[in-house]
PDB file of C-alpha atoms in Angstrom:
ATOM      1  CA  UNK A  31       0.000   0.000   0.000  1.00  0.00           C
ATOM      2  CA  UNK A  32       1.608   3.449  -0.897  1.00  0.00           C
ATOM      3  CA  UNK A  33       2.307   6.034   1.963  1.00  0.00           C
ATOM      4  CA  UNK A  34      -0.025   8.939   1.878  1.00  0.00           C
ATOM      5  CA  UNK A  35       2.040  11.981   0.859  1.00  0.00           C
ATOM      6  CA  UNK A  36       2.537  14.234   4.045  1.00  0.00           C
ATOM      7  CA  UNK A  37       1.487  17.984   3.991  1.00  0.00           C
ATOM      8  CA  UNK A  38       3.652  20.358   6.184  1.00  0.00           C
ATOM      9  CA  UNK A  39       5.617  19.059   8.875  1.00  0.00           C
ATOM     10  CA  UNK A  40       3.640  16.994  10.382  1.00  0.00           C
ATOM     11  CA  UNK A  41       0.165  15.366   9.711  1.00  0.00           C
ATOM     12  CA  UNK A  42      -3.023  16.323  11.986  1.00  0.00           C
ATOM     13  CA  UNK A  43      -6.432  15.208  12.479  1.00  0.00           C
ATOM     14  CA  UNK A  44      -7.334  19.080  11.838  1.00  0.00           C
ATOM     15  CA  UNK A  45      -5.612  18.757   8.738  1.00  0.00           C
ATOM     16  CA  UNK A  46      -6.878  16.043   7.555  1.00  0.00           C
ATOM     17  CA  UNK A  47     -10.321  16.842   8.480  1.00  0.00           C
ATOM     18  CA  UNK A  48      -9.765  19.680   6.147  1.00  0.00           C
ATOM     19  CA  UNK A  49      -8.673  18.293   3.710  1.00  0.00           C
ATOM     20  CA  UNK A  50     -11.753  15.901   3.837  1.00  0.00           C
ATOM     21  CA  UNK A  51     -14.164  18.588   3.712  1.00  0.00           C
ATOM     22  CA  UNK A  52     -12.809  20.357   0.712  1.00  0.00           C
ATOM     23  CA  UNK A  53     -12.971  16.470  -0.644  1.00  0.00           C
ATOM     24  CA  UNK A  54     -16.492  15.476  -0.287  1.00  0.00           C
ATOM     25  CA  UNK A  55     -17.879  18.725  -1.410  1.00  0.00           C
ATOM     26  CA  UNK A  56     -20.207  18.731  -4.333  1.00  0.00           C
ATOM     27  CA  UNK A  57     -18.257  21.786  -5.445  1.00  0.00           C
ATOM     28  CA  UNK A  58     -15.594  24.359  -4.445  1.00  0.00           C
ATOM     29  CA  UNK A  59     -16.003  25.386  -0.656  1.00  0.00           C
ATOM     30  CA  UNK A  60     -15.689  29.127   0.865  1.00  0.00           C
ATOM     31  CA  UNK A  61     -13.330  29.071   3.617  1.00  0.00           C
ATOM     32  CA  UNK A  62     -16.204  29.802   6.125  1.00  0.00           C
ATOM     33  CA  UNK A  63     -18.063  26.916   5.045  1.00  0.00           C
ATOM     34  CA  UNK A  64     -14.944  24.423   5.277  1.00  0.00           C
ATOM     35  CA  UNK A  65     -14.635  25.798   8.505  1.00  0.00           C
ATOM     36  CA  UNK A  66     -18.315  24.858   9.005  1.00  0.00           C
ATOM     37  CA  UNK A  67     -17.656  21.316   8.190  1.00  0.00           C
ATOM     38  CA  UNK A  68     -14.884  20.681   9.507  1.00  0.00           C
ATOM     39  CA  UNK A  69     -15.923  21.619  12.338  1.00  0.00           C
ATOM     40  CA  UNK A  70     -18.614  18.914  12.991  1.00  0.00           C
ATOM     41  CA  UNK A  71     -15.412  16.657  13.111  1.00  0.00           C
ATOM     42  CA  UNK A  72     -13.142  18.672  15.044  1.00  0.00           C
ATOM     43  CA  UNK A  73     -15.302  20.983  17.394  1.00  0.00           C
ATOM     44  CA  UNK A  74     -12.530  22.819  18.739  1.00  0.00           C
ATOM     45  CA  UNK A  75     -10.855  23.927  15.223  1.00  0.00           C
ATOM     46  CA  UNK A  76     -10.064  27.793  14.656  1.00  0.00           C
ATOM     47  CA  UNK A  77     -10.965  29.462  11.458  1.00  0.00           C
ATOM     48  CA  UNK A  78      -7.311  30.514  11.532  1.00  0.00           C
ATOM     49  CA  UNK A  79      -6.445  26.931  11.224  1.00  0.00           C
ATOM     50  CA  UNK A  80      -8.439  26.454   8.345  1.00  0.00           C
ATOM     51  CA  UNK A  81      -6.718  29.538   6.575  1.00  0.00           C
ATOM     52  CA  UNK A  82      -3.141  28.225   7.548  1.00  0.00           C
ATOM     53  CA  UNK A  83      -4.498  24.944   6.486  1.00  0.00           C
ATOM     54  CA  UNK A  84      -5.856  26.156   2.831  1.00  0.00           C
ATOM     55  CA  UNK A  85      -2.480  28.052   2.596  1.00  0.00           C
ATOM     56  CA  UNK A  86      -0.378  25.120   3.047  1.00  0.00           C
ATOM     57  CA  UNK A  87      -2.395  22.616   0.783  1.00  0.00           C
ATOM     58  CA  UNK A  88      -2.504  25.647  -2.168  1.00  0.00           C
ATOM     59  CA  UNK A  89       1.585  25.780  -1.465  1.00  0.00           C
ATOM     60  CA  UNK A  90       1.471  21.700  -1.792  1.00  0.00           C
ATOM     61  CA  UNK A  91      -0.971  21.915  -4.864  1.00  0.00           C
ATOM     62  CA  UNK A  92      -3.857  19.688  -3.226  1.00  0.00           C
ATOM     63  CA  UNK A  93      -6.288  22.102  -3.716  1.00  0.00           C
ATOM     64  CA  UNK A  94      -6.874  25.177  -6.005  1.00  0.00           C
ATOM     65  CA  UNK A  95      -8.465  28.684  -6.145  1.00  0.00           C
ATOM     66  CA  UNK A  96     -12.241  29.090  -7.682  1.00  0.00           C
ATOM     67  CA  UNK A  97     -13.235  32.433  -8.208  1.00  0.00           C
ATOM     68  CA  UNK A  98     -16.590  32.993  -9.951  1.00  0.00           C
ATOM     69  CA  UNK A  99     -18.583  35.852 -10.712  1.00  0.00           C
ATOM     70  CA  UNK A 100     -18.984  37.255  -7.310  1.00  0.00           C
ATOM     71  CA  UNK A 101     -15.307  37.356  -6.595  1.00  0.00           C
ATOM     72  CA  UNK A 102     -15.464  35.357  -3.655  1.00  0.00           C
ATOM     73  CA  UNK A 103     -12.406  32.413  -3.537  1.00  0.00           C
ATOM     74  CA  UNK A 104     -13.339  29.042  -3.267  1.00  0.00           C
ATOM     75  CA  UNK A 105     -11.129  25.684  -3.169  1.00  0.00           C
ATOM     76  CA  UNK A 106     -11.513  22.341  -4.593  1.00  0.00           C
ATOM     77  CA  UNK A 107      -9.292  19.780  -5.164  1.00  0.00           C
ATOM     78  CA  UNK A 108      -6.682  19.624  -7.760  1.00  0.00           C
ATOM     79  CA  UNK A 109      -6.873  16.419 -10.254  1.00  0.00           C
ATOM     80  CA  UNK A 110     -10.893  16.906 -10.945  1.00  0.00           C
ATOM     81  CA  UNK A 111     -10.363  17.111 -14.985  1.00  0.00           C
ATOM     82  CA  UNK A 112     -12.231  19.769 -17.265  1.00  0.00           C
ATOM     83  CA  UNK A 113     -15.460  21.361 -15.817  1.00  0.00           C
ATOM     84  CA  UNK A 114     -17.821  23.656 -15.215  1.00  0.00           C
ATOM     85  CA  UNK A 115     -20.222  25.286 -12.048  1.00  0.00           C
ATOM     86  CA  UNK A 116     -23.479  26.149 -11.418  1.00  0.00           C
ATOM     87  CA  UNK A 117     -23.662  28.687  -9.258  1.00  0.00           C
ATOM     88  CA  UNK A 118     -27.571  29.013  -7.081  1.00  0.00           C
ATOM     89  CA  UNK A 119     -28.344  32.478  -6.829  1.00  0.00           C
ATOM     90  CA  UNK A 120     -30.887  31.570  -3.920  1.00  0.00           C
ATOM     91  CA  UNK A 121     -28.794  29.855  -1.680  1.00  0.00           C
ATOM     92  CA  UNK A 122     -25.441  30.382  -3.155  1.00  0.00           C
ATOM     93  CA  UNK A 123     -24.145  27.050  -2.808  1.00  0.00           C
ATOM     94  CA  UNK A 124     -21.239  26.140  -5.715  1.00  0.00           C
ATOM     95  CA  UNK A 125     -21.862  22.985  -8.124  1.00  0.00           C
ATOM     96  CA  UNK A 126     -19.516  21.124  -9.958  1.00  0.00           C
ATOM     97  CA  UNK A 127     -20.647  20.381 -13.059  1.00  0.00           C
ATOM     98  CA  UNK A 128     -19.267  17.018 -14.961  1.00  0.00           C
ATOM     99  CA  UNK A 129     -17.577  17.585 -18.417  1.00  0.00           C
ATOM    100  CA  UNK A 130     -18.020  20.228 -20.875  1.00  0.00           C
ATOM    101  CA  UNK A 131     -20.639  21.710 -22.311  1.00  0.00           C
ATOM    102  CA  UNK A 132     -18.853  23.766 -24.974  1.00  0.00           C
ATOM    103  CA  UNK A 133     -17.907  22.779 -28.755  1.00  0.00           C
ATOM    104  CA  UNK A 134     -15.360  24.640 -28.697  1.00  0.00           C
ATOM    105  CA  UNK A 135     -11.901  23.535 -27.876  1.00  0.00           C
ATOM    106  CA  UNK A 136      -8.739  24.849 -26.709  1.00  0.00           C
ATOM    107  CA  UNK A 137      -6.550  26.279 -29.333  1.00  0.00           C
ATOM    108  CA  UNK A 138      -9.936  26.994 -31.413  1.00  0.00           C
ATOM    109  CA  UNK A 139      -9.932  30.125 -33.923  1.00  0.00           C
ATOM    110  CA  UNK A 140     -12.756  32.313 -33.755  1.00  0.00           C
ATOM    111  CA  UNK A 141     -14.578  34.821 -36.177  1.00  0.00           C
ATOM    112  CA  UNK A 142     -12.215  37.983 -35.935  1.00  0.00           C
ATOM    113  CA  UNK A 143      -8.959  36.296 -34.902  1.00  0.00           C
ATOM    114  CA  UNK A 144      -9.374  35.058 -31.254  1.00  0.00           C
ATOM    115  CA  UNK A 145      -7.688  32.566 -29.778  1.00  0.00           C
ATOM    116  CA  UNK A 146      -9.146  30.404 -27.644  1.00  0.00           C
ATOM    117  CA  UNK A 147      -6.379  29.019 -25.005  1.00  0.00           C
ATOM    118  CA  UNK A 148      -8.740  27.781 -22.502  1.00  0.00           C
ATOM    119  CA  UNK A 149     -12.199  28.728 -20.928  1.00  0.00           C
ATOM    120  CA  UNK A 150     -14.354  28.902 -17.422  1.00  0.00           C
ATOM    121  CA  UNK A 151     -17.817  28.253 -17.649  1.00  0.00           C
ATOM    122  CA  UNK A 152     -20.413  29.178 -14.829  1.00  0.00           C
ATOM    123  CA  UNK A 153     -24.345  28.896 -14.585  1.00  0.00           C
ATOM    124  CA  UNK A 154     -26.446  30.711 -12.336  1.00  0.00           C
ATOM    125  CA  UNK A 155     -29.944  29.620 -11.604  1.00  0.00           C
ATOM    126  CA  UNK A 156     -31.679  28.052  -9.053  1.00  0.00           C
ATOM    127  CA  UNK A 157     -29.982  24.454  -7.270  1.00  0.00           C
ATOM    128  CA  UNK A 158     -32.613  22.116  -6.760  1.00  0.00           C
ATOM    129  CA  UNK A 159     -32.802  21.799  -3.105  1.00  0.00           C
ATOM    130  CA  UNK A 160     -34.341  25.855  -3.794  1.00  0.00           C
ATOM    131  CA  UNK A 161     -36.458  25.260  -6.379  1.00  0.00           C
TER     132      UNK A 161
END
């Protein structure tokens, strides 16, 4: 069985927890709200923790940065392949969506002489836990 890859100097159940959270999400997580999780697991964990904690696994390249429309940063695990989000404008919540819904590909030439090098694609509706 292969050794997990340690992150920082030494592994913790904080960490870990963390790390968890950010994995099981259905989408990329707010600080706030992997602090939220987390902390069902680990009751007595600090929001500074989870800051430190999102810090180091950026630095490591576990996780990376979301930022959508409303220019709030959100993390999600590196490795997930092309995709998309949907983004509920009732309760907010961050969706990934699987694959791509575009035709177009990377590298594609557009009308006028654009280059397409890559792309981000977010909907905004209504999740259906709100509808």
């Amino acid at each position: 069985m292969a050794k997990k890859k340690q992150i920082g100097q030494r592994q913790s159940r904080q960490r870990d927890t963390i790390l968890q959270a950010i994995g099981e999400a259905d989408g990329p997580l707010l600080a706030q709200t992997i602090h939220e999780q987390a902390k069902r697991r680990v009751p007595n964990l600090g929001i500074a923790t989870v800051y430190r904690t999102i810090k180091l696994l950026l630095e490591h390249q576990r996780i990376q940065p979301v930022v959508l429309s409303d220019g709030q940063t959100r993390y999600e695990l590196v490795g997930l392949g092309h995709h998309h989000h949907f983004r509920c404008r009732v309760c907010e919540r961050v969706y990934d969506l699987p694959g791509c819904m575009l035709s177009i590909s990377d590298g594609a030439q557009l009308p006028g002489g654009f280059q397409v090098e890559a792309h981000e694609v977010t909907l905004i509706g209504v999740c259906p836990g709100c509808a």
